[in-house]
PDB file of C-alpha atoms and ligand atoms in Angstrom:
ATOM      1  CA  MET O 136     -15.178  18.022   2.101  1.00 92.00           C
ATOM      2  CA  ASP O 137     -16.996  15.811  -0.415  1.00 97.00           C
ATOM      3  CA  LEU O 138     -14.237  14.000  -2.327  1.00 98.00           C
ATOM      4  CA  GLY O 139     -16.513  13.348  -5.303  1.00 98.00           C
ATOM      5  CA  LEU O 140     -16.038   9.590  -5.152  1.00 98.00           C
ATOM      6  CA  ARG O 141     -19.584   8.337  -4.488  1.00 98.00           C
ATOM      7  CA  GLY O 142     -20.418   5.440  -6.828  1.00 98.00           C
ATOM      8  CA  LYS O 143     -16.812   4.916  -7.976  1.00 98.00           C
ATOM      9  CA  LYS O 144     -15.330   1.395  -7.943  1.00 98.00           C
ATOM     10  CA  ALA O 145     -11.999   0.443  -6.352  1.00 99.00           C
ATOM     11  CA  ILE O 146      -9.726  -2.564  -6.015  1.00 99.00           C
ATOM     12  CA  VAL O 147      -7.736  -2.417  -2.777  1.00 99.00           C
ATOM     13  CA  CYS O 148      -5.064  -5.121  -2.508  1.00 98.00           C
ATOM     14  CA  ALA O 149      -3.784  -6.656   0.737  1.00 98.00           C
ATOM     15  CA  ALA O 150      -6.612  -5.061   2.681  1.00 98.00           C
ATOM     16  CA  SER O 151      -7.888  -7.347   5.456  1.00 98.00           C
ATOM     17  CA  LYS O 152      -5.938  -5.299   8.018  1.00 98.00           C
ATOM     18  CA  GLY O 153      -3.247  -2.663   8.417  1.00 98.00           C
ATOM     19  CA  LEU O 154      -2.625   0.049   5.845  1.00 98.00           C
ATOM     20  CA  GLY O 155      -4.599  -1.595   3.019  1.00 98.00           C
ATOM     21  CA  ARG O 156      -7.640  -1.965   5.279  1.00 98.00           C
ATOM     22  CA  ALA O 157      -7.351   1.689   6.300  1.00 98.00           C
ATOM     23  CA  CYS O 158      -7.396   2.708   2.609  1.00 99.00           C
ATOM     24  CA  ALA O 159     -10.442   0.467   2.019  1.00 99.00           C
ATOM     25  CA  ASN O 160     -12.247   2.008   5.006  1.00 98.00           C
ATOM     26  CA  ALA O 161     -11.493   5.569   3.901  1.00 98.00           C
ATOM     27  CA  LEU O 162     -12.696   4.923   0.335  1.00 98.00           C
ATOM     28  CA  ALA O 163     -15.817   3.122   1.566  1.00 98.00           C
ATOM     29  CA  ALA O 164     -16.591   6.092   3.811  1.00 98.00           C
ATOM     30  CA  GLU O 165     -16.691   8.185   0.614  1.00 98.00           C
ATOM     31  CA  GLY O 166     -19.223   5.810  -0.972  1.00 98.00           C
ATOM     32  CA  VAL O 167     -16.813   3.772  -3.110  1.00 98.00           C
ATOM     33  CA  ASP O 168     -17.754   0.141  -3.931  1.00 98.00           C
ATOM     34  CA  LEU O 169     -14.854  -2.210  -3.289  1.00 98.00           C
ATOM     35  CA  VAL O 170     -13.133  -5.439  -4.162  1.00 98.00           C
ATOM     36  CA  ILE O 171     -10.674  -6.189  -1.369  1.00 98.00           C
ATOM     37  CA  ASN O 172      -8.036  -8.854  -1.258  1.00 98.00           C
ATOM     38  CA  ALA O 173      -5.804 -10.787   1.166  1.00 98.00           C
ATOM     39  CA  ARG O 174      -4.774 -14.440   1.492  1.00 98.00           C
ATOM     40  CA  THR O 175      -6.513 -15.462   4.747  1.00 98.00           C
ATOM     41  CA  GLU O 176     -10.131 -16.001   3.764  1.00 98.00           C
ATOM     42  CA  SER O 177     -11.769 -15.804   7.222  1.00 98.00           C
ATOM     43  CA  GLU O 178     -10.128 -12.463   8.132  1.00 98.00           C
ATOM     44  CA  LEU O 179     -10.794 -11.013   4.689  1.00 98.00           C
ATOM     45  CA  GLN O 180     -14.447 -12.062   4.702  1.00 98.00           C
ATOM     46  CA  ARG O 181     -14.888 -10.503   8.148  1.00 98.00           C
ATOM     47  CA  ALA O 182     -13.316  -7.270   6.909  1.00 98.00           C
ATOM     48  CA  ALA O 183     -15.647  -7.163   3.896  1.00 98.00           C
ATOM     49  CA  GLU O 184     -18.706  -7.709   6.108  1.00 98.00           C
ATOM     50  CA  GLU O 185     -17.574  -4.976   8.535  1.00 98.00           C
ATOM     51  CA  ILE O 186     -17.013  -2.512   5.679  1.00 98.00           C
ATOM     52  CA  GLN O 187     -20.430  -3.240   4.139  1.00 98.00           C
ATOM     53  CA  ALA O 188     -22.146  -2.865   7.513  1.00 98.00           C
ATOM     54  CA  ALA O 189     -20.307   0.333   8.459  1.00 98.00           C
ATOM     55  CA  TYR O 190     -20.478   2.215   5.159  1.00 98.00           C
ATOM     56  CA  GLY O 191     -23.338   0.665   3.168  1.00 98.00           C
ATOM     57  CA  VAL O 192     -21.209   0.053   0.081  1.00 98.00           C
ATOM     58  CA  SER O 193     -20.674  -3.185  -1.812  1.00 98.00           C
ATOM     59  CA  CYS O 194     -17.468  -4.937  -0.689  1.00 98.00           C
ATOM     60  CA  VAL O 195     -16.473  -8.199  -2.379  1.00 98.00           C
ATOM     61  CA  ALA O 196     -13.704 -10.308  -0.811  1.00 98.00           C
ATOM     62  CA  VAL O 197     -11.294 -12.196  -3.075  1.00 98.00           C
ATOM     63  CA  ALA O 198      -9.003 -14.404  -0.968  1.00 98.00           C
ATOM     64  CA  VAL O 199      -5.887 -14.946  -3.081  1.00 98.00           C
ATOM     65  CA  ASP O 200      -2.162 -14.245  -3.067  1.00 98.00           C
ATOM     66  CA  ILE O 201      -1.925 -11.049  -5.094  1.00 98.00           C
ATOM     67  CA  THR O 202       1.707 -11.761  -5.974  1.00 98.00           C
ATOM     68  CA  THR O 203       0.629 -14.678  -8.200  1.00 97.00           C
ATOM     69  CA  GLU O 204      -0.703 -14.422 -11.734  1.00 97.00           C
ATOM     70  CA  ALA O 205      -3.780 -16.489 -10.799  1.00 98.00           C
ATOM     71  CA  GLY O 206      -4.422 -14.267  -7.790  1.00 98.00           C
ATOM     72  CA  ARG O 207      -4.297 -11.093  -9.865  1.00 98.00           C
ATOM     73  CA  ALA O 208      -6.598 -12.647 -12.489  1.00 98.00           C
ATOM     74  CA  ALA O 209      -9.173 -13.534  -9.797  1.00 98.00           C
ATOM     75  CA  VAL O 210      -9.166 -10.007  -8.385  1.00 98.00           C
ATOM     76  CA  LEU O 211      -9.531  -8.450 -11.834  1.00 98.00           C
ATOM     77  CA  ALA O 212     -12.322 -10.892 -12.729  1.00 98.00           C
ATOM     78  CA  ALA O 213     -14.257  -9.607  -9.697  1.00 98.00           C
ATOM     79  CA  MET O 214     -13.835  -5.996 -10.878  1.00 98.00           C
ATOM     80  CA  PRO O 215     -12.518  -5.733 -14.458  1.00 96.00           C
ATOM     81  CA  ASN O 216     -12.972  -1.946 -14.816  1.00 98.00           C
ATOM     82  CA  PRO O 217     -12.064  -0.216 -11.561  1.00 98.00           C
ATOM     83  CA  ASP O 218     -11.910   3.572 -11.298  1.00 98.00           C
ATOM     84  CA  ILE O 219      -9.349   3.257  -8.500  1.00 99.00           C
ATOM     85  CA  LEU O 220      -6.541   0.742  -7.915  1.00 99.00           C
ATOM     86  CA  VAL O 221      -4.680   0.654  -4.597  1.00 99.00           C
ATOM     87  CA  ASN O 222      -1.619  -1.579  -4.880  1.00 98.00           C
ATOM     88  CA  ASN O 223      -0.326  -3.176  -1.701  1.00 98.00           C
ATOM     89  CA  ALA O 224       1.199  -6.490  -0.547  1.00 97.00           C
ATOM     90  CA  GLY O 225       3.321  -7.806   2.282  1.00 94.00           C
ATOM     91  CA  GLY O 226       6.843  -6.396   2.438  1.00 92.00           C
ATOM     92  CA  PRO O 227       9.981  -8.480   1.876  1.00 92.00           C
ATOM     93  CA  PRO O 228      11.768  -9.882   4.952  1.00 91.00           C
ATOM     94  CA  PRO O 229      14.696  -8.052   6.577  1.00 90.00           C
ATOM     95  CA  GLY O 230      18.218  -9.448   6.487  1.00 92.00           C
ATOM     96  CA  ASN O 231      21.760  -9.120   5.220  1.00 94.00           C
ATOM     97  CA  PHE O 232      22.202  -8.879   1.452  1.00 94.00           C
ATOM     98  CA  ARG O 233      25.061 -11.382   1.635  1.00 97.00           C
ATOM     99  CA  ASP O 234      22.516 -14.061   2.492  1.00 96.00           C
ATOM    100  CA  TRP O 235      20.190 -13.308  -0.427  1.00 96.00           C
ATOM    101  CA  GLY O 236      20.537 -15.085  -3.737  1.00 96.00           C
ATOM    102  CA  ARG O 237      18.647 -14.792  -7.015  1.00 97.00           C
ATOM    103  CA  ASP O 238      15.511 -16.483  -5.625  1.00 97.00           C
ATOM    104  CA  GLU O 239      15.122 -14.005  -2.754  1.00 97.00           C
ATOM    105  CA  TRP O 240      15.591 -11.053  -5.104  1.00 97.00           C
ATOM    106  CA  LEU O 241      13.150 -12.432  -7.654  1.00 97.00           C
ATOM    107  CA  ALA O 242      10.509 -12.974  -4.933  1.00 97.00           C
ATOM    108  CA  ALA O 243      10.889  -9.374  -3.705  1.00 97.00           C
ATOM    109  CA  VAL O 244      10.773  -7.922  -7.214  1.00 98.00           C
ATOM    110  CA  GLU O 245       7.763 -10.115  -8.073  1.00 97.00           C
ATOM    111  CA  ALA O 246       5.818  -9.003  -4.972  1.00 97.00           C
ATOM    112  CA  ASN O 247       6.717  -5.335  -4.703  1.00 98.00           C
ATOM    113  CA  MET O 248       7.461  -4.283  -8.276  1.00 98.00           C
ATOM    114  CA  ILE O 249       6.042  -6.657 -10.900  1.00 98.00           C
ATOM    115  CA  THR O 250       2.722  -7.304  -9.096  1.00 98.00           C
ATOM    116  CA  PRO O 251       1.696  -3.620  -8.985  1.00 98.00           C
ATOM    117  CA  ILE O 252       2.975  -3.032 -12.531  1.00 98.00           C
ATOM    118  CA  GLU O 253       0.975  -6.010 -13.846  1.00 98.00           C
ATOM    119  CA  LEU O 254      -2.205  -4.791 -12.147  1.00 98.00           C
ATOM    120  CA  ILE O 255      -1.633  -1.289 -13.505  1.00 98.00           C
ATOM    121  CA  ARG O 256      -1.109  -2.733 -17.003  1.00 98.00           C
ATOM    122  CA  GLN O 257      -4.482  -4.490 -16.837  1.00 98.00           C
ATOM    123  CA  VAL O 258      -6.502  -1.434 -15.742  1.00 98.00           C
ATOM    124  CA  VAL O 259      -4.794   1.755 -16.881  1.00 98.00           C
ATOM    125  CA  ASP O 260      -5.932   1.787 -20.511  1.00 98.00           C
ATOM    126  CA  GLY O 261      -9.566   1.280 -19.481  1.00 98.00           C
ATOM    127  CA  MET O 262      -9.235   4.205 -17.047  1.00 98.00           C
ATOM    128  CA  SER O 263      -7.757   6.345 -19.831  1.00 98.00           C
ATOM    129  CA  GLU O 264     -10.568   5.432 -22.240  1.00 98.00           C
ATOM    130  CA  ARG O 265     -13.152   6.386 -19.597  1.00 98.00           C
ATOM    131  CA  GLY O 266     -11.237   9.613 -18.908  1.00 98.00           C
ATOM    132  CA  TRP O 267     -10.815   9.127 -15.158  1.00 98.00           C
ATOM    133  CA  GLY O 268      -8.666   6.946 -12.926  1.00 98.00           C
ATOM    134  CA  ARG O 269      -6.614   6.899  -9.746  1.00 99.00           C
ATOM    135  CA  ILE O 270      -3.725   4.542  -9.025  1.00 99.00           C
ATOM    136  CA  ILE O 271      -2.094   4.540  -5.587  1.00 99.00           C
ATOM    137  CA  ASN O 272       0.891   2.385  -4.673  1.00 98.00           C
ATOM    138  CA  ILE O 273       1.686   1.809  -1.015  1.00 98.00           C
ATOM    139  CA  THR O 274       5.492   1.665  -0.954  1.00 98.00           C
ATOM    140  CA  SER O 275       7.708   2.726   1.966  1.00 97.00           C
ATOM    141  CA  SER O 276       9.730   5.586   3.403  1.00 97.00           C
ATOM    142  CA  ALA O 277      12.653   3.271   2.545  1.00 95.00           C
ATOM    143  CA  VAL O 278      12.313   4.470  -1.069  1.00 95.00           C
ATOM    144  CA  LYS O 279      13.440   7.908   0.073  1.00 95.00           C
ATOM    145  CA  ALA O 280      15.736   6.915   2.952  1.00 95.00           C
ATOM    146  CA  PRO O 281      16.909   3.303   2.568  1.00 94.00           C
ATOM    147  CA  ILE O 282      16.775   1.081   5.668  1.00 90.00           C
ATOM    148  CA  ASN O 283      19.904  -1.048   5.802  1.00 90.00           C
ATOM    149  CA  ILE O 284      18.313  -4.352   6.840  1.00 90.00           C
ATOM    150  CA  LEU O 285      15.477  -3.940   4.304  1.00 93.00           C
ATOM    151  CA  GLY O 286      17.634  -4.117   1.194  1.00 95.00           C
ATOM    152  CA  LEU O 287      15.088  -6.235  -0.696  1.00 96.00           C
ATOM    153  CA  SER O 288      12.407  -3.614  -0.048  1.00 96.00           C
ATOM    154  CA  ASN O 289      14.727  -0.681  -0.857  1.00 96.00           C
ATOM    155  CA  GLY O 290      15.627  -2.213  -4.193  1.00 96.00           C
ATOM    156  CA  ALA O 291      12.277  -3.592  -5.410  1.00 97.00           C
ATOM    157  CA  ARG O 292      10.256  -0.552  -4.381  1.00 98.00           C
ATOM    158  CA  ALA O 293      12.762   1.847  -5.940  1.00 97.00           C
ATOM    159  CA  GLY O 294      12.238  -0.034  -9.219  1.00 97.00           C
ATOM    160  CA  LEU O 295       8.463   0.446  -8.985  1.00 98.00           C
ATOM    161  CA  THR O 296       8.923   4.120  -8.132  1.00 98.00           C
ATOM    162  CA  GLY O 297      11.066   4.716 -11.203  1.00 97.00           C
ATOM    163  CA  PHE O 298       8.567   3.022 -13.489  1.00 98.00           C
ATOM    164  CA  VAL O 299       5.617   4.907 -12.021  1.00 97.00           C
ATOM    165  CA  ALA O 300       7.367   8.269 -12.462  1.00 97.00           C
ATOM    166  CA  GLY O 301       7.365   7.722 -16.215  1.00 97.00           C
ATOM    167  CA  LEU O 302       3.874   6.244 -16.474  1.00 98.00           C
ATOM    168  CA  ALA O 303       2.303   9.080 -14.463  1.00 98.00           C
ATOM    169  CA  ARG O 304       3.313  11.636 -17.109  1.00 97.00           C
ATOM    170  CA  ASP O 305       1.987   9.383 -19.850  1.00 97.00           C
ATOM    171  CA  VAL O 306      -1.598   9.010 -18.578  1.00 98.00           C
ATOM    172  CA  ILE O 307      -2.403  12.303 -16.790  1.00 98.00           C
ATOM    173  CA  ALA O 308      -3.726  13.841 -20.023  1.00 98.00           C
ATOM    174  CA  HIS O 309      -6.462  11.171 -19.922  1.00 98.00           C
ATOM    175  CA  GLY O 310      -7.546  12.029 -16.377  1.00 98.00           C
ATOM    176  CA  VAL O 311      -5.566   9.229 -14.741  1.00 98.00           C
ATOM    177  CA  THR O 312      -3.197   9.996 -11.869  1.00 98.00           C
ATOM    178  CA  VAL O 313      -0.577   7.692 -10.356  1.00 98.00           C
ATOM    179  CA  ASN O 314       0.915   8.420  -6.940  1.00 98.00           C
ATOM    180  CA  ASN O 315       2.793   6.589  -4.203  1.00 98.00           C
ATOM    181  CA  LEU O 316       2.221   6.671  -0.446  1.00 98.00           C
ATOM    182  CA  LEU O 317       5.431   6.215   1.571  1.00 98.00           C
ATOM    183  CA  PRO O 318       4.629   5.098   5.132  1.00 98.00           C
ATOM    184  CA  GLY O 319       7.132   5.582   7.933  1.00 97.00           C
ATOM    185  CA  SER O 320       6.307   3.670  11.144  1.00 97.00           C
ATOM    186  CA  PHE O 321       2.609   2.829  11.355  1.00 98.00           C
ATOM    187  CA  TYR O 322       1.141   0.872  14.224  1.00 95.00           C
ATOM    188  CA  THR O 323      -0.008  -2.237  12.376  1.00 97.00           C
ATOM    189  CA  ASP O 324       0.459  -5.982  12.991  1.00 95.00           C
ATOM    190  CA  ARG O 325       3.567  -5.820  10.838  1.00 93.00           C
ATOM    191  CA  LEU O 326       5.170  -3.194  13.103  1.00 93.00           C
ATOM    192  CA  ARG O 327       3.977  -5.020  16.234  1.00 94.00           C
ATOM    193  CA  ASN O 328       5.630  -8.237  14.994  1.00 92.00           C
ATOM    194  CA  THR O 329       8.855  -6.357  14.230  1.00 89.00           C
ATOM    195  CA  LEU O 330       8.885  -4.837  17.731  1.00 92.00           C
ATOM    196  CA  ASN O 331       8.247  -8.269  19.298  1.00 92.00           C
ATOM    197  CA  GLY O 332      11.108  -9.755  17.275  1.00 88.00           C
ATOM    198  CA  LEU O 333      13.503  -6.991  18.320  1.00 89.00           C
ATOM    199  CA  ALA O 334      12.490  -7.409  21.970  1.00 90.00           C
ATOM    200  CA  VAL O 335      13.195 -11.149  21.914  1.00 91.00           C
ATOM    201  CA  LYS O 336      16.553 -10.588  20.183  1.00 88.00           C
ATOM    202  CA  SER O 337      17.738  -7.852  22.541  1.00 91.00           C
ATOM    203  CA  GLY O 338      16.277  -9.167  25.799  1.00 93.00           C
ATOM    204  CA  SER O 339      14.369  -5.869  26.294  1.00 93.00           C
ATOM    205  CA  THR O 340      10.639  -5.530  26.737  1.00 94.00           C
ATOM    206  CA  VAL O 341       8.400  -4.713  23.774  1.00 94.00           C
ATOM    207  CA  ASP O 342       7.437  -1.455  25.516  1.00 94.00           C
ATOM    208  CA  ASP O 343      11.101  -0.405  25.839  1.00 95.00           C
ATOM    209  CA  ILE O 344      11.764  -1.149  22.167  1.00 95.00           C
ATOM    210  CA  ALA O 345       8.598   0.682  21.096  1.00 96.00           C
ATOM    211  CA  ASN O 346       9.480   3.715  23.225  1.00 96.00           C
ATOM    212  CA  GLN O 347      12.978   3.861  21.718  1.00 95.00           C
ATOM    213  CA  ARG O 348      11.454   3.789  18.239  1.00 95.00           C
ATOM    214  CA  ARG O 349       8.906   6.484  19.081  1.00 97.00           C
ATOM    215  CA  ALA O 350      11.621   8.697  20.549  1.00 97.00           C
ATOM    216  CA  GLY O 351      13.415   8.678  17.185  1.00 96.00           C
ATOM    217  CA  ILE O 352      10.362  10.097  15.389  1.00 98.00           C
ATOM    218  CA  PRO O 353       9.848  13.877  15.632  1.00 98.00           C
ATOM    219  CA  ALA O 354       6.105  13.294  16.160  1.00 98.00           C
ATOM    220  CA  GLN O 355       7.079  11.079  19.154  1.00 98.00           C
ATOM    221  CA  ARG O 356       4.499   8.488  18.132  1.00 98.00           C
ATOM    222  CA  PHE O 357       3.714   5.875  15.511  1.00 98.00           C
ATOM    223  CA  GLY O 358       1.304   6.697  12.709  1.00 98.00           C
ATOM    224  CA  GLU O 359      -2.256   5.443  12.918  1.00 98.00           C
ATOM    225  CA  PRO O 360      -3.384   3.500   9.799  1.00 98.00           C
ATOM    226  CA  GLU O 361      -6.431   5.812   9.487  1.00 98.00           C
ATOM    227  CA  GLU O 362      -4.035   8.713   8.824  1.00 98.00           C
ATOM    228  CA  LEU O 363      -2.623   6.935   5.788  1.00 98.00           C
ATOM    229  CA  GLY O 364      -6.117   5.862   4.686  1.00 98.00           C
ATOM    230  CA  ALA O 365      -7.283   9.476   4.693  1.00 98.00           C
ATOM    231  CA  SER O 366      -4.312  10.499   2.532  1.00 98.00           C
ATOM    232  CA  CYS O 367      -5.171   7.701   0.115  1.00 99.00           C
ATOM    233  CA  ALA O 368      -8.790   8.873  -0.159  1.00 98.00           C
ATOM    234  CA  PHE O 369      -7.676  12.451  -0.795  1.00 98.00           C
ATOM    235  CA  LEU O 370      -5.231  11.423  -3.562  1.00 98.00           C
ATOM    236  CA  CYS O 371      -8.139   9.508  -5.134  1.00 99.00           C
ATOM    237  CA  SER O 372     -10.463  12.508  -4.918  1.00 98.00           C
ATOM    238  CA  VAL O 373     -11.661  14.657  -7.805  1.00 98.00           C
ATOM    239  CA  GLN O 374      -9.876  17.574  -6.108  1.00 98.00           C
ATOM    240  CA  ALA O 375      -6.513  15.769  -6.508  1.00 98.00           C
ATOM    241  CA  GLY O 376      -6.742  15.489 -10.298  1.00 98.00           C
ATOM    242  CA  TYR O 377      -3.683  17.716 -10.821  1.00 98.00           C
ATOM    243  CA  ILE O 378      -1.434  15.698  -8.478  1.00 98.00           C
ATOM    244  CA  THR O 379       0.482  12.904 -10.204  1.00 98.00           C
ATOM    245  CA  GLY O 380       3.836  11.156 -10.080  1.00 98.00           C
ATOM    246  CA  GLN O 381       4.287  12.143  -6.447  1.00 98.00           C
ATOM    247  CA  ASN O 382       5.781  10.260  -3.511  1.00 98.00           C
ATOM    248  CA  LEU O 383       3.953  11.328  -0.369  1.00 98.00           C
ATOM    249  CA  LEU O 384       6.010  10.605   2.728  1.00 98.00           C
ATOM    250  CA  ILE O 385       3.818  10.047   5.799  1.00 98.00           C
ATOM    251  CA  ASP O 386       6.315   9.547   8.598  1.00 98.00           C
ATOM    252  CA  GLY O 387       5.744  11.983  11.469  1.00 98.00           C
ATOM    253  CA  GLY O 388       8.748  14.035  10.346  1.00 98.00           C
ATOM    254  CA  ALA O 389      11.232  11.132  10.499  1.00 97.00           C
ATOM    255  CA  TYR O 390      12.885  11.951   7.157  1.00 97.00           C
ATOM    256  CA  PRO O 391      15.271  14.782   8.002  1.00 95.00           C
ATOM    257  CA  GLY O 392      15.658  16.428   4.571  1.00 93.00           C
ATOM    258  CA  THR O 393      14.395  19.850   3.439  1.00 93.00           C
ATOM    259  CA  LEU O 394      12.758  18.352   0.321  1.00 89.00           C
TER     260      LEU O 394
HETATM  261  P1  NAP M 701      -0.050  -5.799   7.952  1.00 95.86           P
HETATM  262  O1  NAP M 701      -0.720  -5.048   9.036  1.00 95.86           O
HETATM  263  O2  NAP M 701       0.715  -7.026   8.263  1.00 95.86           O
HETATM  264  O3  NAP M 701      -1.171  -6.125   6.846  1.00 95.86           O
HETATM  265  C1  NAP M 701      -0.790  -6.758   5.659  1.00 95.86           C
HETATM  266  C2  NAP M 701      -2.034  -7.065   4.830  1.00 95.86           C
HETATM  267  O4  NAP M 701      -1.615  -7.536   3.557  1.00 95.86           O
HETATM  268  C3  NAP M 701      -2.916  -8.145   5.422  1.00 95.86           C
HETATM  269  O5  NAP M 701      -4.246  -7.895   5.049  1.00 95.86           O
HETATM  270  C4  NAP M 701      -2.381  -9.392   4.719  1.00 95.86           C
HETATM  271  O6  NAP M 701      -3.332 -10.437   4.791  1.00 95.86           O
HETATM  272  C5  NAP M 701      -2.160  -8.841   3.327  1.00 95.86           C
HETATM  273  N1  NAP M 701      -1.182  -9.541   2.495  1.00 95.86           N
HETATM  274  C6  NAP M 701       0.110  -9.784   2.785  1.00 95.86           C
HETATM  275  N2  NAP M 701       0.697 -10.458   1.776  1.00 95.86           N
HETATM  276  C7  NAP M 701      -0.244 -10.621   0.816  1.00 95.86           C
HETATM  277  C8  NAP M 701      -0.262 -11.241  -0.450  1.00 95.86           C
HETATM  278  N3  NAP M 701       0.840 -11.837  -0.948  1.00 95.86           N
HETATM  279  N4  NAP M 701      -1.404 -11.229  -1.177  1.00 95.86           N
HETATM  280  C9  NAP M 701      -2.520 -10.633  -0.687  1.00 95.86           C
HETATM  281  N5  NAP M 701      -2.564 -10.038   0.509  1.00 95.86           N
HETATM  282  C10 NAP M 701      -1.446 -10.033   1.259  1.00 95.86           C
HETATM  283  O7  NAP M 701       1.011  -4.875   7.146  1.00 95.86           O
HETATM  284  P2  NAP M 701       1.021  -3.279   6.937  1.00 95.86           P
HETATM  285  O8  NAP M 701       1.807  -2.669   8.043  1.00 95.86           O
HETATM  286  O9  NAP M 701      -0.321  -2.806   6.646  1.00 95.86           O
HETATM  287  O10 NAP M 701       1.967  -3.165   5.628  1.00 95.86           O
HETATM  288  C11 NAP M 701       1.450  -3.068   4.328  1.00 95.86           C
HETATM  289  C12 NAP M 701       2.600  -2.728   3.377  1.00 95.86           C
HETATM  290  O11 NAP M 701       3.160  -1.472   3.760  1.00 95.86           O
HETATM  291  C13 NAP M 701       3.748  -3.749   3.417  1.00 95.86           C
HETATM  292  O12 NAP M 701       4.278  -3.908   2.118  1.00 95.86           O
HETATM  293  C14 NAP M 701       4.764  -3.073   4.306  1.00 95.86           C
HETATM  294  O13 NAP M 701       6.072  -3.491   4.023  1.00 95.86           O
HETATM  295  C15 NAP M 701       4.549  -1.624   3.924  1.00 95.86           C
HETATM  296  N6  NAP M 701       5.039  -0.714   4.970  1.00 95.86           N
HETATM  297  C16 NAP M 701       4.491  -0.735   6.208  1.00 95.86           C
HETATM  298  C17 NAP M 701       4.992   0.129   7.176  1.00 95.86           C
HETATM  299  C18 NAP M 701       4.424   0.159   8.581  1.00 95.86           C
HETATM  300  O14 NAP M 701       4.960   0.883   9.427  1.00 95.86           O
HETATM  301  N7  NAP M 701       3.379  -0.540   8.893  1.00 95.86           N
HETATM  302  C19 NAP M 701       6.059   0.983   6.868  1.00 95.86           C
HETATM  303  C20 NAP M 701       6.595   0.972   5.595  1.00 95.86           C
HETATM  304  C21 NAP M 701       6.075   0.103   4.632  1.00 95.86           C
HETATM  305  P3  NAP M 701      -2.896 -11.989   4.596  1.00 95.86           P
HETATM  306  O15 NAP M 701      -1.661 -12.190   5.418  1.00 95.86           O
HETATM  307  O16 NAP M 701      -4.075 -12.755   5.047  1.00 95.86           O
HETATM  308  O17 NAP M 701      -2.620 -12.161   3.123  1.00 95.86           O
END
């Protein structure tokens, strides 16, 4: 299916690897020109070169911390009028809420709520004036089913989700949709690091920990980043113009509810 995206322009944040990279790849495969971002310049530059070589689109790398005002300004300077914005950043650390003070909460809210809202604020009116836009926020299955040790993520991402629900209804009449992707367990460096950490803590092997985790997922496997990337590209497509304000759970059936 032709998604109708050839020649569109997208900013994809936190995209040198993992889920952001998968979204960048999937959009590039549809002929979308990109600005991608991450903090580690060498890895990001390599990703941009690989994307350009594989898909023949323009891919500009902006190596900054997207959770800072200066970082967001640099990304927007590289592409002031995107047709598509994919919001993403690192997730907050796990822990016990009794150990978190104001600073930890402010950092989580800054990274996972205010950063995407600020980027949306800078681009959404331009999209509306041009009559077409797609905004995707990578959040987490924790928005729908909170994960106890990820309280910072549960809280900050729920705040973003609430804001987006209102905004989506405000801009759809101008051809702009806003949707969230909620990953369950995807096999990225982040998940690999978590599994390593759990193995060290419990004295088990990484394979044993990974197998236990897989066994708890109805699909009996972790998600592949490309699967989330493909969902991102579809939600950005012309065919998805009537889908807005949605939270698409991509978790191999892990969430047990009917709705
Ligand atoms: P990953 O494989 O570790 O990749 C993270 C990417 O984000 C890298 O490109 C990283 O590059 C970049 N990044 C991190 N912090 C950044 C910042 N402040 N500014 C700019 N770029 C930044 O992680 P992932 O698994 O793809 O996770 C992406 C998001 O999805 C996270 O918020 C995570 O919590 C969420 N999520 C993931 C899963 C999962 O199963 N993987 C499940 C639920 C939610 P640099 O380090 O060089 O900046």
